Coordinates of C-alpha atoms in Angstrom, one line a residue:
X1 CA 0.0 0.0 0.0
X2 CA 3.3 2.3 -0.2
X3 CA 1.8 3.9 -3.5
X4 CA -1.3 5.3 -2.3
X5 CA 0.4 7.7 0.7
X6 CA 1.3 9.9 -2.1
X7 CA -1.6 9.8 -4.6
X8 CA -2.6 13.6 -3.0
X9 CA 0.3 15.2 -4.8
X10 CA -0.1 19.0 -5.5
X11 CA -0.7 19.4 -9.3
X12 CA 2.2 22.2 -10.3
X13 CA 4.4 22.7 -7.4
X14 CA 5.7 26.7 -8.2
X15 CA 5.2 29.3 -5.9
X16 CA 5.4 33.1 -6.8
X17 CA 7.5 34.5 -4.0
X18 CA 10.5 31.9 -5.4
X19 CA 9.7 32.9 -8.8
X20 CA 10.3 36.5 -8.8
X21 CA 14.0 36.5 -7.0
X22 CA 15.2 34.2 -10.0
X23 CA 17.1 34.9 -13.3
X24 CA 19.4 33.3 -15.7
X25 CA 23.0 34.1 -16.3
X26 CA 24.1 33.8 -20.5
X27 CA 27.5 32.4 -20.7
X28 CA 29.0 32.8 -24.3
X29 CA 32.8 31.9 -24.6
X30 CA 34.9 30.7 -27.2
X31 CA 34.5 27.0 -27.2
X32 CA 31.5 26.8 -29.5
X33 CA 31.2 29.8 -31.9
X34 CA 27.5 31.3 -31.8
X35 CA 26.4 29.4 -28.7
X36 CA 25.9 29.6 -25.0
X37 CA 24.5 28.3 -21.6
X38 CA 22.6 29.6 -19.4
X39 CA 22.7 29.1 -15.3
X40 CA 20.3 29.8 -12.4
X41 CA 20.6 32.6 -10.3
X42 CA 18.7 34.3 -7.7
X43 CA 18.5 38.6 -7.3
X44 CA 16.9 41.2 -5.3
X45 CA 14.3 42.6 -8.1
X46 CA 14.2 45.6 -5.8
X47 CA 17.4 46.1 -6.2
X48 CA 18.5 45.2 -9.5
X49 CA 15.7 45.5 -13.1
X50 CA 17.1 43.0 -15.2
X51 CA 16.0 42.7 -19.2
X52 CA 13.7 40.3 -20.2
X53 CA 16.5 39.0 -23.2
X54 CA 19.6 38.3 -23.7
X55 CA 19.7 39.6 -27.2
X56 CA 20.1 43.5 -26.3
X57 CA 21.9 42.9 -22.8
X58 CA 25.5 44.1 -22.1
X59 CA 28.4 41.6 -21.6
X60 CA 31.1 41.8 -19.3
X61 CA 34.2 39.5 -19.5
X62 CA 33.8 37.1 -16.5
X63 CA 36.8 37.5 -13.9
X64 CA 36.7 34.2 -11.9
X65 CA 38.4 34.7 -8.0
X66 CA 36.0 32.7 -6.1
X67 CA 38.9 31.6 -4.4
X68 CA 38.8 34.9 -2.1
X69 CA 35.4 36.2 0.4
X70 CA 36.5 39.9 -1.0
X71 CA 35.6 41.5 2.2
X72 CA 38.2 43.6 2.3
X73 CA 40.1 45.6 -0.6
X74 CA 43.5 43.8 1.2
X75 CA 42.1 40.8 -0.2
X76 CA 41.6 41.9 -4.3
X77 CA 44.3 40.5 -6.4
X78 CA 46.6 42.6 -9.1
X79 CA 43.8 41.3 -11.4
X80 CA 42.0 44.7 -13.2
X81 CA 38.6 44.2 -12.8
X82 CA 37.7 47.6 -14.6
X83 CA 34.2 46.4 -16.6
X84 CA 33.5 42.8 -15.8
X85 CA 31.6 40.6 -13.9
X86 CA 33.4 39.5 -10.7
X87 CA 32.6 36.0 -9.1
X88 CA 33.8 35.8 -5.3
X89 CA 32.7 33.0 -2.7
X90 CA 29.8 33.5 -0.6
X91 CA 30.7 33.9 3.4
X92 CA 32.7 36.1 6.2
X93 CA 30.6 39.8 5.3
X94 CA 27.5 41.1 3.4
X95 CA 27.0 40.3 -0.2
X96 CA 26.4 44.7 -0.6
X97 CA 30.2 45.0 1.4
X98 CA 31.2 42.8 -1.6
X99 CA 29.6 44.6 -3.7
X100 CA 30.9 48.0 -2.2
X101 CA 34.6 46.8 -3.3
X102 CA 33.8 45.4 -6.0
X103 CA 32.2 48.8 -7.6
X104 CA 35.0 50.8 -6.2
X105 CA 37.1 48.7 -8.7
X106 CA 35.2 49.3 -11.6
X107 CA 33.6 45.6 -11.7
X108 CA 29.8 46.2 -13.7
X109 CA 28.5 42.9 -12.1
X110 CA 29.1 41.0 -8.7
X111 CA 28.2 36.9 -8.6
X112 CA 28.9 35.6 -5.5
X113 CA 29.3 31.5 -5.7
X114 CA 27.6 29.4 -3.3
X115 CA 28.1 25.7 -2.5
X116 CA 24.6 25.1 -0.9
X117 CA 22.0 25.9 -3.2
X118 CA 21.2 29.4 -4.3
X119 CA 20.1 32.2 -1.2
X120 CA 18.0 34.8 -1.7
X121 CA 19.7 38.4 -1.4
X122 CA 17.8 40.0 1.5
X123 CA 20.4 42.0 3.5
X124 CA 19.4 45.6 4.2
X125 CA 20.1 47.9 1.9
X126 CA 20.4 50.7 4.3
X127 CA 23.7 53.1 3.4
X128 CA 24.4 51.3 0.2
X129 CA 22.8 54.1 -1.8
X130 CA 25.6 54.6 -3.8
X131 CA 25.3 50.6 -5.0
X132 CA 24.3 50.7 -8.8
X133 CA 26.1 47.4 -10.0
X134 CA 23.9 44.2 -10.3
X135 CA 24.4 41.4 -7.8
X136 CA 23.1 37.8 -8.0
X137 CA 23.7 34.5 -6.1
X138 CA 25.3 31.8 -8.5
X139 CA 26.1 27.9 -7.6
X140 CA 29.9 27.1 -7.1
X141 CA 29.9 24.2 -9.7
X142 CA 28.3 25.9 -12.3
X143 CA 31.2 28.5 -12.0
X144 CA 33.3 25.8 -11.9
X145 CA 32.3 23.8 -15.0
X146 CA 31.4 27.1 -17.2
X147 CA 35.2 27.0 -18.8
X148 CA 34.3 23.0 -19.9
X149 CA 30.7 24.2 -20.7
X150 CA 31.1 27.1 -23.2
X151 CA 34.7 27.6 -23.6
X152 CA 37.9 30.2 -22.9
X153 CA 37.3 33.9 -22.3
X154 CA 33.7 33.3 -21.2
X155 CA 31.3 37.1 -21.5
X156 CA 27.9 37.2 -19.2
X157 CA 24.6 38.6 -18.9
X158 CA 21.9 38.0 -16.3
X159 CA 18.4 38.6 -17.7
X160 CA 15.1 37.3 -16.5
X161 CA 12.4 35.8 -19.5
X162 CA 8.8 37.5 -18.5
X163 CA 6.7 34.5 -16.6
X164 CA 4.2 33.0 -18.9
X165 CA 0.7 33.6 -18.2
X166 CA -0.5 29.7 -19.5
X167 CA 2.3 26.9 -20.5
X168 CA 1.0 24.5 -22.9
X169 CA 1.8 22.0 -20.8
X170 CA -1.1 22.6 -18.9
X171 CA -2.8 21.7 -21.9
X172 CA -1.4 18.1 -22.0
X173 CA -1.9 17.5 -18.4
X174 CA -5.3 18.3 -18.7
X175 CA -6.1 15.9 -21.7
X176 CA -4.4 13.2 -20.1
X177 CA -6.4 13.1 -16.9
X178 CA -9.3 13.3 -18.5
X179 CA -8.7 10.7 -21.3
X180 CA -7.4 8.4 -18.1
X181 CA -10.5 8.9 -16.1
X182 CA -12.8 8.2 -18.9
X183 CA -11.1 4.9 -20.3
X184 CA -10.8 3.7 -16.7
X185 CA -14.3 4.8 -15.5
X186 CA -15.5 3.1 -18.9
X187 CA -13.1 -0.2 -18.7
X188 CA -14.6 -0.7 -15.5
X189 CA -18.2 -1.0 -17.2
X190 CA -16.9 -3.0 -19.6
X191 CA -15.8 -5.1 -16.7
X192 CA -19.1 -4.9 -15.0
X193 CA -20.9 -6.4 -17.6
X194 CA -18.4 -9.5 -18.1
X195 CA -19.6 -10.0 -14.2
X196 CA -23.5 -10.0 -15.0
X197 CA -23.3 -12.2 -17.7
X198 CA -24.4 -15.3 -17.0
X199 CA -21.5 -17.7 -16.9
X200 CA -21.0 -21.5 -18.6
X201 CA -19.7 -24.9 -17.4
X202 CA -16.6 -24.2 -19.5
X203 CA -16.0 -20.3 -18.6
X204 CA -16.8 -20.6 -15.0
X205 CA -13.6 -20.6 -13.8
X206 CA -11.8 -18.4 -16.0
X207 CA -14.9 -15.9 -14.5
X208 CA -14.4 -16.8 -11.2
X209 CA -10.7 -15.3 -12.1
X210 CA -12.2 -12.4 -13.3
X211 CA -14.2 -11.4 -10.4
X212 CA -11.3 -12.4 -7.8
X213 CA -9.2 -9.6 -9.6
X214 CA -11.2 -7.0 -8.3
X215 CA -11.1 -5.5 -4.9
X216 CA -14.2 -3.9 -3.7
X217 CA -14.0 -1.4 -0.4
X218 CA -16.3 -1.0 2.7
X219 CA -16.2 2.1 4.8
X220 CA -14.2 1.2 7.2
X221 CA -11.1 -0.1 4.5
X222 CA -11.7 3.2 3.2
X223 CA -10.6 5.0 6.6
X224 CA -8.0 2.3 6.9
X225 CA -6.8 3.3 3.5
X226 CA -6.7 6.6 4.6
X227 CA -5.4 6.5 7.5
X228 CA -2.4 4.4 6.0
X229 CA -2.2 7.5 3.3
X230 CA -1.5 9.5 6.3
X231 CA 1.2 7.3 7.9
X232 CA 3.2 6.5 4.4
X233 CA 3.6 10.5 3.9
X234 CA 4.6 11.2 7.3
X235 CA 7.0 8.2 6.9
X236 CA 8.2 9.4 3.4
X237 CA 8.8 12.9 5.0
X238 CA 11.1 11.4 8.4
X239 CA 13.2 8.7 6.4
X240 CA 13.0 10.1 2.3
X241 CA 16.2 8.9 1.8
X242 CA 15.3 5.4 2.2
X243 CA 11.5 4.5 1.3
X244 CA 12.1 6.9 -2.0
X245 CA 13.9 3.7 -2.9
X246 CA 11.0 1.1 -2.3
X247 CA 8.5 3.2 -3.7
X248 CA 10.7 3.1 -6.9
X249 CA 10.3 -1.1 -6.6
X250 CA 6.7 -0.8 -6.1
X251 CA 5.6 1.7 -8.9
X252 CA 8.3 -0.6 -11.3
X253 CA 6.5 -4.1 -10.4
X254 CA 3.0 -2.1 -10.2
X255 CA 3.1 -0.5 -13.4
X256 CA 4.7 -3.6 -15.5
X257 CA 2.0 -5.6 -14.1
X258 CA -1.0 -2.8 -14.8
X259 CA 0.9 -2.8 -17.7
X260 CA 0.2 -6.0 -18.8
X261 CA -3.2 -5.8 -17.7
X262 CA -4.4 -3.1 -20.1
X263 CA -2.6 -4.4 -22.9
X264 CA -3.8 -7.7 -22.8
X265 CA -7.6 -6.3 -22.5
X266 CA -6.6 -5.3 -26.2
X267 CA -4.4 -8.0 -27.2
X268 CA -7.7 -10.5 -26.9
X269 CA -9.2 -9.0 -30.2
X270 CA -5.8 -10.3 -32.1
X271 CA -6.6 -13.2 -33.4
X272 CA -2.8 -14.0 -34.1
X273 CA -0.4 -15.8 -31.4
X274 CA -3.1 -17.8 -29.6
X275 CA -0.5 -21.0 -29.5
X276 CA 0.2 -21.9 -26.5
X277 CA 3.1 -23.5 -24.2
X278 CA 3.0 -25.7 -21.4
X279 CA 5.4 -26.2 -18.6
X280 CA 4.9 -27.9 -15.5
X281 CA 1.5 -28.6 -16.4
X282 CA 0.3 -24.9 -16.8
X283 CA 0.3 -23.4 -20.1
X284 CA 0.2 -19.9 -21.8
X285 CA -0.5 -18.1 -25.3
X286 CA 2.5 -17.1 -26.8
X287 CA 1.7 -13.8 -27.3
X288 CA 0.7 -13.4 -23.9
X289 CA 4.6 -14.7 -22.8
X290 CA 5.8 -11.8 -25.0
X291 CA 3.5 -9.0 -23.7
X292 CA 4.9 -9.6 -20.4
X293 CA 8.4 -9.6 -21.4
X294 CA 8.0 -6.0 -23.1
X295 CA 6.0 -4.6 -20.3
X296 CA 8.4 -5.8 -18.2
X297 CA 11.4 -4.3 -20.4
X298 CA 9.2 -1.2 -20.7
X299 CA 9.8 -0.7 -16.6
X300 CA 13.5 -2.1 -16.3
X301 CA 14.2 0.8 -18.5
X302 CA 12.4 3.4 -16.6
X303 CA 14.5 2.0 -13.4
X304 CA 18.0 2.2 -15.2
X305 CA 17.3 5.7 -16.8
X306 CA 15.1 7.6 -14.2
X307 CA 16.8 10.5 -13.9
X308 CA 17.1 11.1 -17.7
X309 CA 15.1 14.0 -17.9
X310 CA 15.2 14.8 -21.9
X311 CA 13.0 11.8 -22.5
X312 CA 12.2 9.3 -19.5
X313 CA 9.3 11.6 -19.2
X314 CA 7.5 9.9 -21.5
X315 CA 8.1 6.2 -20.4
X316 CA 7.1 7.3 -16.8
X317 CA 3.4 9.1 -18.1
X318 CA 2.6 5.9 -19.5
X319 CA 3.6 3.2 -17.1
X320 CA 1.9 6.0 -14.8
X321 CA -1.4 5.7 -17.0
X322 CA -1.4 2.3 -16.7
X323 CA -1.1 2.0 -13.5
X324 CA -4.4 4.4 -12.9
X325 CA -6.1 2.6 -15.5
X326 CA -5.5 -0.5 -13.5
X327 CA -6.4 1.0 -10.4
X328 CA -9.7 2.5 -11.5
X329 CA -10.7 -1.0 -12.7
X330 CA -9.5 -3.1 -10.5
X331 CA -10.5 -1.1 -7.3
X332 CA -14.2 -0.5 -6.8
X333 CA -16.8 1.6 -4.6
X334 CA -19.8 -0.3 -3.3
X335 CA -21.9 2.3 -3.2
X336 CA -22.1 6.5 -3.4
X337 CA -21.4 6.9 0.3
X338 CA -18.3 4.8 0.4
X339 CA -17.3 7.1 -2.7
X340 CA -18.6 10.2 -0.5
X341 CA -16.4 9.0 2.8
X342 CA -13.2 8.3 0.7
X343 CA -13.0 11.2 -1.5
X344 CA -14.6 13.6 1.3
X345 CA -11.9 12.0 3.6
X346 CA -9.3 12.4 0.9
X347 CA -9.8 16.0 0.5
X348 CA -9.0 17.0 4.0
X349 CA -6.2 14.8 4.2
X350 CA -4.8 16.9 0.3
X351 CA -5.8 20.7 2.4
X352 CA -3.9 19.7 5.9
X353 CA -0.8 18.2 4.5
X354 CA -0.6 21.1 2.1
X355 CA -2.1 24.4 3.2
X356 CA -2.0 23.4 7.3
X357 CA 1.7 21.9 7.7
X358 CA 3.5 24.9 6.7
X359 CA 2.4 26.1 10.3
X360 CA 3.8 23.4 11.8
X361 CA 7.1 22.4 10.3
X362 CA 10.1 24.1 11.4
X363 CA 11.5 25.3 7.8
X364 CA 7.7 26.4 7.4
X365 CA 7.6 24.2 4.5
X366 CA 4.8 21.8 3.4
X367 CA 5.0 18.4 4.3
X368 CA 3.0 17.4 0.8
X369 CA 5.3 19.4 -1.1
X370 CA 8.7 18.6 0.2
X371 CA 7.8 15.3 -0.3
X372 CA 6.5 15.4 -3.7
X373 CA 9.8 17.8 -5.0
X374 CA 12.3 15.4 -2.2
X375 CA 14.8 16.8 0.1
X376 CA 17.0 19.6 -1.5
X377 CA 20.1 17.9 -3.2
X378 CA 18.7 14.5 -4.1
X379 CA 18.6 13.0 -7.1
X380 CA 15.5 10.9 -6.7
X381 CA 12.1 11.9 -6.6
X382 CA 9.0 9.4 -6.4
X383 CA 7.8 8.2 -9.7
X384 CA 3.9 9.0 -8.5
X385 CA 3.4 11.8 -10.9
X386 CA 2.4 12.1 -14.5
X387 CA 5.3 15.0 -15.6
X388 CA 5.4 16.9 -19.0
X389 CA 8.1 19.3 -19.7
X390 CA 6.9 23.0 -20.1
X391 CA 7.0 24.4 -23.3
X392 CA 7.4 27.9 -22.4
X393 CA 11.1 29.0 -21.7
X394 CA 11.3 30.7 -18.0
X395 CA 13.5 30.9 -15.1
X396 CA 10.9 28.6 -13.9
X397 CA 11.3 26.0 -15.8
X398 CA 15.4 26.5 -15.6
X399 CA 15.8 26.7 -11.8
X400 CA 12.8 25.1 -10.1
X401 CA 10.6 23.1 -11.9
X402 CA 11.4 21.8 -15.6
X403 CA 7.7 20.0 -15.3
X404 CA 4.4 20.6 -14.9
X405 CA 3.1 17.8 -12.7
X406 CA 0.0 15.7 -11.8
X407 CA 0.1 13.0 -8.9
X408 CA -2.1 9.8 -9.6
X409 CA -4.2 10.6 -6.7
X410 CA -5.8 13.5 -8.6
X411 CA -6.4 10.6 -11.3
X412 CA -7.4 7.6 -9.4
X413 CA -9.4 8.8 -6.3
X414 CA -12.1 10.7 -8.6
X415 CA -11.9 8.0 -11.4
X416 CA -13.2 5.3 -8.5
X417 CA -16.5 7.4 -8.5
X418 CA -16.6 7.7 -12.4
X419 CA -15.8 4.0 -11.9
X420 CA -18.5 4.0 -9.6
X421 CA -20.7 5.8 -12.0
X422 CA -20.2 3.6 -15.2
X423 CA -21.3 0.4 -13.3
X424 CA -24.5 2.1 -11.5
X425 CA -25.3 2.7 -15.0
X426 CA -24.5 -0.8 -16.2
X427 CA -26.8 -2.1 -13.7
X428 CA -29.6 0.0 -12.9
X429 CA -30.0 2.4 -16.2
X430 CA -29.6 1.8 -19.9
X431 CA -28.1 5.0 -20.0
X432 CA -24.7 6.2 -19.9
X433 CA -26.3 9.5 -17.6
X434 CA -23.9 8.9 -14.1
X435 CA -20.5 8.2 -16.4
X436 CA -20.8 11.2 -18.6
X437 CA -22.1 13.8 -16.1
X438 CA -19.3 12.9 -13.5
X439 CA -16.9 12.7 -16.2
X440 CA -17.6 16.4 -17.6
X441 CA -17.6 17.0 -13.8
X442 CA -14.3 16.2 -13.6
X443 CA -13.1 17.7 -16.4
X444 CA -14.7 21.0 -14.9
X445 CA -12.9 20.7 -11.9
X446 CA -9.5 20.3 -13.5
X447 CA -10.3 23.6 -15.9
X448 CA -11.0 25.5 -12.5
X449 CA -7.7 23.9 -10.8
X450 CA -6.0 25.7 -13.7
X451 CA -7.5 28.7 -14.0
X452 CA -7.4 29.0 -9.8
X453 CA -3.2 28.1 -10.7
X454 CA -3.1 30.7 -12.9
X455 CA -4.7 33.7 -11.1
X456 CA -3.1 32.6 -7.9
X457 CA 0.3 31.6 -9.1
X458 CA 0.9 29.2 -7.2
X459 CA 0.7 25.3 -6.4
X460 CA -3.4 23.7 -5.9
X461 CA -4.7 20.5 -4.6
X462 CA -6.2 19.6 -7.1
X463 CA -8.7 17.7 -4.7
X464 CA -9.9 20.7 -3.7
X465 CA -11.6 21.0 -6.7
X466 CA -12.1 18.1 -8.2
X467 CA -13.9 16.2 -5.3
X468 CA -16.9 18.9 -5.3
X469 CA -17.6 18.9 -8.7
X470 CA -17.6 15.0 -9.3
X471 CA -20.0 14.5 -6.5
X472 CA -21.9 18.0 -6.7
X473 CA -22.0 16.1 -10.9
X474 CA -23.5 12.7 -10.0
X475 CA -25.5 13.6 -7.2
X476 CA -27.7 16.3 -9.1
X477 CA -28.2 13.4 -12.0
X478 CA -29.1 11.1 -9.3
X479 CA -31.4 13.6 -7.6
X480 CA -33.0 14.7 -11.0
X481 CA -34.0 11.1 -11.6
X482 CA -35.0 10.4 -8.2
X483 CA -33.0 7.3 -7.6
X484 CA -30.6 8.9 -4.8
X485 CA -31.9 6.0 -2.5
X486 CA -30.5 3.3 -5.2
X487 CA -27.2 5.8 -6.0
X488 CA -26.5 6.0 -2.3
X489 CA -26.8 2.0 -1.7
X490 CA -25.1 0.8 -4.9
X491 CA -24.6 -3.0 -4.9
X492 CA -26.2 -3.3 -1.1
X493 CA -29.5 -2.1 -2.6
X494 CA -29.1 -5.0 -4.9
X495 CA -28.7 -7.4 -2.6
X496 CA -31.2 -6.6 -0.5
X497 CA -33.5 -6.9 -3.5
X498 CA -31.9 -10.0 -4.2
X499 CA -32.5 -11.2 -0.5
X500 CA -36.3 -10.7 -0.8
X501 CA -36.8 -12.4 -3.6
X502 CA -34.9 -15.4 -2.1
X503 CA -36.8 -15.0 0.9
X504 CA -40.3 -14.8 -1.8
X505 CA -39.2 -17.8 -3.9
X506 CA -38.5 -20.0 -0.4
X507 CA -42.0 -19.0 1.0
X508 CA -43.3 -20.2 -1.8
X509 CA -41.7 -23.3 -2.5
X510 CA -42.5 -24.3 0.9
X511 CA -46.1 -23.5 0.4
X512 CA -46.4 -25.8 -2.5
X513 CA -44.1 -28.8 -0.7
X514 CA -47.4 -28.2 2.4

């Protein structure tokens, strides 16, 4: 159950007040004619207005001496710095003393190189009127692997792109969710119906199967499920540096098999590769044999190139869609109020480990958050999001966040009620009226979890939205056709009708026996 403590995962984790201290530094050298790189780096914008381009900026020849604090003028070398852009090492004095000296010598920029992560320049400004040169915070190895990166006699600029308003990305993320909640809301119909047909001498077994895949939860494993939600993330937060690693096993052996799963849904309407093998007096198709060895390759290479992040991207969003897929299926509601108790239950659990927590940490951080982005300085980060790289170019997307992300929970937990949906309508209705409202419901809720994003620029739960208008959907279609007694029971309605007319059938057999 590791994988579900994390399926609340913030859907875009940026936030504003990070975003507007950060720029980028253009390195152009001579290593590669008519090219260059470009580095994070954090500023005061009240104290320094940098362009939005590179194109028009001045550049000043880069005059490395991190080896010295330069808190004093005693410690400047012969070096002229007269019109260039001065690294020194962070420490000893404040950055604006460094600054002072530097100015006095000429210098047009000051970077001062730190080996843990980037600060933010916040000293008081107080008596440094006189300051006009630009100052920015720069990481020591990017310094110190700029001369392999670009070249000799390396010339910098810092500018800062203009935020994007929407990234495309958003875009993507949005027509994922939605296509995964539809196909796994309607593959769990499709699975529904297999159930209520009535089964043969020669299929009942391989039916039995079937049904025996499928897990179906009560309200009290739903608080159990939540409550283990609640203990995985609080574990993931204390000992990260450990459990990343087994959630890494899980999502690979989870996702190969879900996998498998959905392909071989597909794979039965080929009617090539049926042979089959036998060993130790079970057999299997063929094709079957070979699905399973590309799912499984499909994962082994997401494993050995994780942290690729030009392209892994795309092997991760679809073992990740698999895995919902296969989680919407395979896990199912009994009934509305199980669905109202999980994703009501859910929701506060999203809100409290994201919006409450940052009162009660000690770095005033999120607990949700921290663990979704991982500890500064690691490498690893839990492979419980779908990720697509933003399209817009920002110092964003440079320094914080190359992705735009969406954890499965904002996929799975709503797609159980869709599920939920499809097979109330396979049952009771010869409609397709619960699936398609609470579909479009969701797909509401994700359009207002963006817009919300945008106009408040920073990270949502998506929860927050999505749970009201998926229930708020459903329950007005069940209202409007007055069956909210038979919505709100489910499958123990069923029963109980099936239970009378037991009870009828026996009352009347014994009638006729007297």
């Amino acid at each position: 159950m590791e994988l579900p403590a994390v399926l609340g995962l913030v859907l875009l984790l940026h936030l504003p007040q990070i975003r507007a201290t950060q720029g980028i530094l253009h390195a152009v050298g001579d290593g590669v004619p008519n090219t260059g790189k470009d580095y994070c780096i954090t500023y005061n914008s009240s104290w320094t207005t940098l362009p939005t381009s590179y194109a028009n900026a001045n550049y000043y020849k880069l005059e490395n001496i991190s080896s010295i604090w330069l808190c004093s003028e005693s410690e400047l070398p012969r070096t002229d710095l007269k019109n260039k852009a001065v690294v020194v090492m962070v420490g000893n004095c404040s950055i604006l003393d460094k600054a002072l000296i530097a100015q006095s010598r000429n210098a047009k920029m000051l970077l001062v190189a730190s080996k843990d992560g980037l600060p933010r320049p916040t000293d008081n400004r107080s008596g440094y009127e006189s300051l006009t040169i630009p100052i920015a915070y720069v990481k020591y190895g990017d310094i110190a692997n700029m001369e392999q990166d670009v070249g000799r006699n390396i010339n910098v600029t810092m500018y800062s792109p203009s935020p994007p308003l929407f990234d495309y990305s958003m875009l993507v993320i949005f027509l994922i969710s939605v296509f995964t909640v539809a196909l796994g809301g309607y593959w769990s119909g499709v699975s529904e119906l297999e159930d209520l047909r009535p089964s043969h001498n020669t299929g009942e077994s391989e039916g039995g199967k079937k049904k025996d895949e499928n897990v179906t939860f009560t309200p009290f494993t739903v608080i159990l499920f939540v409550v283990i939600c609640c203990v995985m993330l609080l574990l993931l937060y204390f000992f990260y540096k450990w459990l990343v690693y087994v959630i890494i096993c899980v999502f690979c052996l989870a996702s190969a098999l879900s996998m498998f799963n959905c392909l071989s849904a597909l794979i039965q309407y080929i009617p090539y590769g049926r042979c089959r093998i036998s060993c130790l007096s079970k057999s299997a198709e063929v094709r079957l044999i070979f699905l399973a060895l590309f799912c499984a390759a499909i994962s082994v290479t997401w494993a050995v190139f994780r942290n690729e992040d030009r392209w892994i991207w795309i092997l991760q969003d679809i073992l990740g869609i698999a895995f919902c897929l296969n989680f919407i299926k395979t896990l199912r509601m009994p009934n509305f109020k199980a669905c109202v108790i999980l994703l009501g239950l859910l929701l506060l659990y999203d809100v409290f480990f994201v919006f409450i927590t940052p009162f009660i940490t000690k770095n005033g951080q999120s607990i949700m958050i921290e663990v979704a982005a991982g500890p500064s300085g690691s490498t690893e980060k839990l492979p419980v999001v779908i990720r697509v790289p933003r399209l817009e170019y920002s110092a964003v997307k440079l320094c914080v966040m190359p992705f735009s992300l969406l954890g499965f929970g904002d996929i799975i937990v709503p797609g159980l009620l869709v599920a939920y949906c499809r097979r109330f309508d396979v049952r009771f209705t010869s409609s397709s009226a619960y699936y398609i409202s609470c579909t479009i419901g969701y797909a509401v809720g994700m359009i207002l979890t963006l817009v919300i994003l945008i106009i408040l620029n920073m990270g949502q739960p998506a929860l927050l939205y999505l749970v009201p208008c998926t229930l708020l959907a459903s329950s007005l279609v069940a209202w409007r056709r007055k069956e909210m007694k038979k919505f709100w029971n489910g499958g123990c309605y069923e029963i109980m009708e099936q239970v009378d007319n037991t009870v009828s059938e026996e009352n009347i057999i014994r009638g006729e026996a007297q």
